[in-house]
Amino acid sequence: MLMASSKKISGPKSDGKYPDRNIDCQTAIAFRVVELIEEAENSGWTAIEAAKAIQEVSRGLFVGHAGKDRNE
């Protein structure tokens, strides 16, 4: 069962590219990542396992979006 978060993810501080836009995005989504890790822990996974899984899933999504692995 998915738990809906009561907090909404905030958008960018301004349109287009700007310094620290990536940091602003990380800040905006961090609470949801924490919630996801907590939900995984409640299901029996460790926080480390969940964090590593999130990292790998994120990397896979990035590779799929970009069409290549930027580390190759």
PDB file of C-alpha atoms in Angstrom:
ATOM      1  CA  MET A   1       0.000   0.000   0.000  1.00  0.00           C
ATOM      2  CA  LEU A   2       1.450   3.355  -1.031  1.00  0.00           C
ATOM      3  CA  MET A   3       1.399   6.102   1.524  1.00  0.00           C
ATOM      4  CA  ALA A   4       0.696   9.542   0.131  1.00  0.00           C
ATOM      5  CA  SER A   5       2.958  12.261   1.418  1.00  0.00           C
ATOM      6  CA  SER A   6       1.236  15.353   2.712  1.00  0.00           C
ATOM      7  CA  LYS A   7       4.119  17.578   1.645  1.00  0.00           C
ATOM      8  CA  LYS A   8       4.300  18.743  -1.959  1.00  0.00           C
ATOM      9  CA  ILE A   9       7.586  18.855  -3.853  1.00  0.00           C
ATOM     10  CA  SER A  10       8.503  22.475  -4.523  1.00  0.00           C
ATOM     11  CA  GLY A  11       9.437  23.623  -8.000  1.00  0.00           C
ATOM     12  CA  PRO A  12      12.540  25.461  -9.198  1.00  0.00           C
ATOM     13  CA  LYS A  13      13.177  28.918  -7.785  1.00  0.00           C
ATOM     14  CA  SER A  14      13.198  30.380 -11.301  1.00  0.00           C
ATOM     15  CA  ASP A  15      12.713  29.343 -14.916  1.00  0.00           C
ATOM     16  CA  GLY A  16      15.596  28.012 -16.982  1.00  0.00           C
ATOM     17  CA  LYS A  17      19.085  27.142 -15.854  1.00  0.00           C
ATOM     18  CA  TYR A  18      20.540  28.927 -12.849  1.00  0.00           C
ATOM     19  CA  PRO A  19      23.369  28.302 -10.361  1.00  0.00           C
ATOM     20  CA  ASP A  20      22.528  25.623  -7.782  1.00  0.00           C
ATOM     21  CA  ARG A  21      19.400  24.447  -9.640  1.00  0.00           C
ATOM     22  CA  ASN A  22      20.522  20.835  -9.093  1.00  0.00           C
ATOM     23  CA  ILE A  23      20.994  21.476  -5.367  1.00  0.00           C
ATOM     24  CA  ASP A  24      17.523  23.027  -5.186  1.00  0.00           C
ATOM     25  CA  CYS A  25      16.078  19.903  -6.820  1.00  0.00           C
ATOM     26  CA  GLN A  26      17.909  17.641  -4.355  1.00  0.00           C
ATOM     27  CA  THR A  27      16.558  19.680  -1.466  1.00  0.00           C
ATOM     28  CA  ALA A  28      13.041  19.574  -2.904  1.00  0.00           C
ATOM     29  CA  ILE A  29      12.954  15.765  -3.209  1.00  0.00           C
ATOM     30  CA  ALA A  30      15.060  14.754  -0.193  1.00  0.00           C
ATOM     31  CA  PHE A  31      12.088  14.338   2.156  1.00  0.00           C
ATOM     32  CA  ARG A  32      10.439  11.900  -0.264  1.00  0.00           C
ATOM     33  CA  VAL A  33      13.633   9.848  -0.478  1.00  0.00           C
ATOM     34  CA  VAL A  34      13.738   9.713   3.326  1.00  0.00           C
ATOM     35  CA  GLU A  35      10.094   8.597   3.360  1.00  0.00           C
ATOM     36  CA  LEU A  36      10.894   5.890   0.796  1.00  0.00           C
ATOM     37  CA  ILE A  37      13.823   4.621   2.872  1.00  0.00           C
ATOM     38  CA  GLU A  38      11.638   4.562   5.989  1.00  0.00           C
ATOM     39  CA  GLU A  39       8.945   2.625   4.123  1.00  0.00           C
ATOM     40  CA  ALA A  40      11.564   0.124   2.936  1.00  0.00           C
ATOM     41  CA  GLU A  41      12.812  -0.255   6.519  1.00  0.00           C
ATOM     42  CA  ASN A  42       9.251  -0.903   7.692  1.00  0.00           C
ATOM     43  CA  SER A  43       9.119  -3.685   5.090  1.00  0.00           C
ATOM     44  CA  GLY A  44      12.273  -5.356   6.423  1.00  0.00           C
ATOM     45  CA  TRP A  45      15.083  -3.784   4.396  1.00  0.00           C
ATOM     46  CA  THR A  46      17.921  -1.875   6.045  1.00  0.00           C
ATOM     47  CA  ALA A  47      18.367   1.828   5.390  1.00  0.00           C
ATOM     48  CA  ILE A  48      21.684   1.075   3.660  1.00  0.00           C
ATOM     49  CA  GLU A  49      20.073  -1.521   1.388  1.00  0.00           C
ATOM     50  CA  ALA A  50      17.306   0.907   0.491  1.00  0.00           C
ATOM     51  CA  ALA A  51      19.701   3.796  -0.139  1.00  0.00           C
ATOM     52  CA  LYS A  52      21.899   1.624  -2.377  1.00  0.00           C
ATOM     53  CA  ALA A  53      18.839   0.410  -4.278  1.00  0.00           C
ATOM     54  CA  ILE A  54      17.630   3.984  -4.770  1.00  0.00           C
ATOM     55  CA  GLN A  55      21.066   4.934  -6.060  1.00  0.00           C
ATOM     56  CA  GLU A  56      21.098   2.076  -8.579  1.00  0.00           C
ATOM     57  CA  VAL A  57      17.536   2.696  -9.721  1.00  0.00           C
ATOM     58  CA  SER A  58      18.301   6.409 -10.137  1.00  0.00           C
ATOM     59  CA  ARG A  59      21.423   5.618 -12.136  1.00  0.00           C
ATOM     60  CA  GLY A  60      19.474   3.239 -14.351  1.00  0.00           C
ATOM     61  CA  LEU A  61      16.803   5.843 -14.964  1.00  0.00           C
ATOM     62  CA  PHE A  62      19.457   8.424 -15.830  1.00  0.00           C
ATOM     63  CA  VAL A  63      21.174   6.048 -18.247  1.00  0.00           C
ATOM     64  CA  GLY A  64      17.837   5.269 -19.859  1.00  0.00           C
ATOM     65  CA  HIS A  65      16.993   8.954 -20.155  1.00  0.00           C
ATOM     66  CA  ALA A  66      20.403   9.930 -21.537  1.00  0.00           C
ATOM     67  CA  GLY A  67      20.684   6.814 -23.698  1.00  0.00           C
ATOM     68  CA  LYS A  68      24.159   5.944 -22.452  1.00  0.00           C
ATOM     69  CA  ASP A  69      26.229   5.433 -19.339  1.00  0.00           C
ATOM     70  CA  ARG A  70      28.259   8.599 -18.892  1.00  0.00           C
ATOM     71  CA  ASN A  71      30.869   6.606 -16.920  1.00  0.00           C
ATOM     72  CA  GLU A  72      31.710   4.386 -19.906  1.00  0.00           C
TER      73      GLU A  72
END
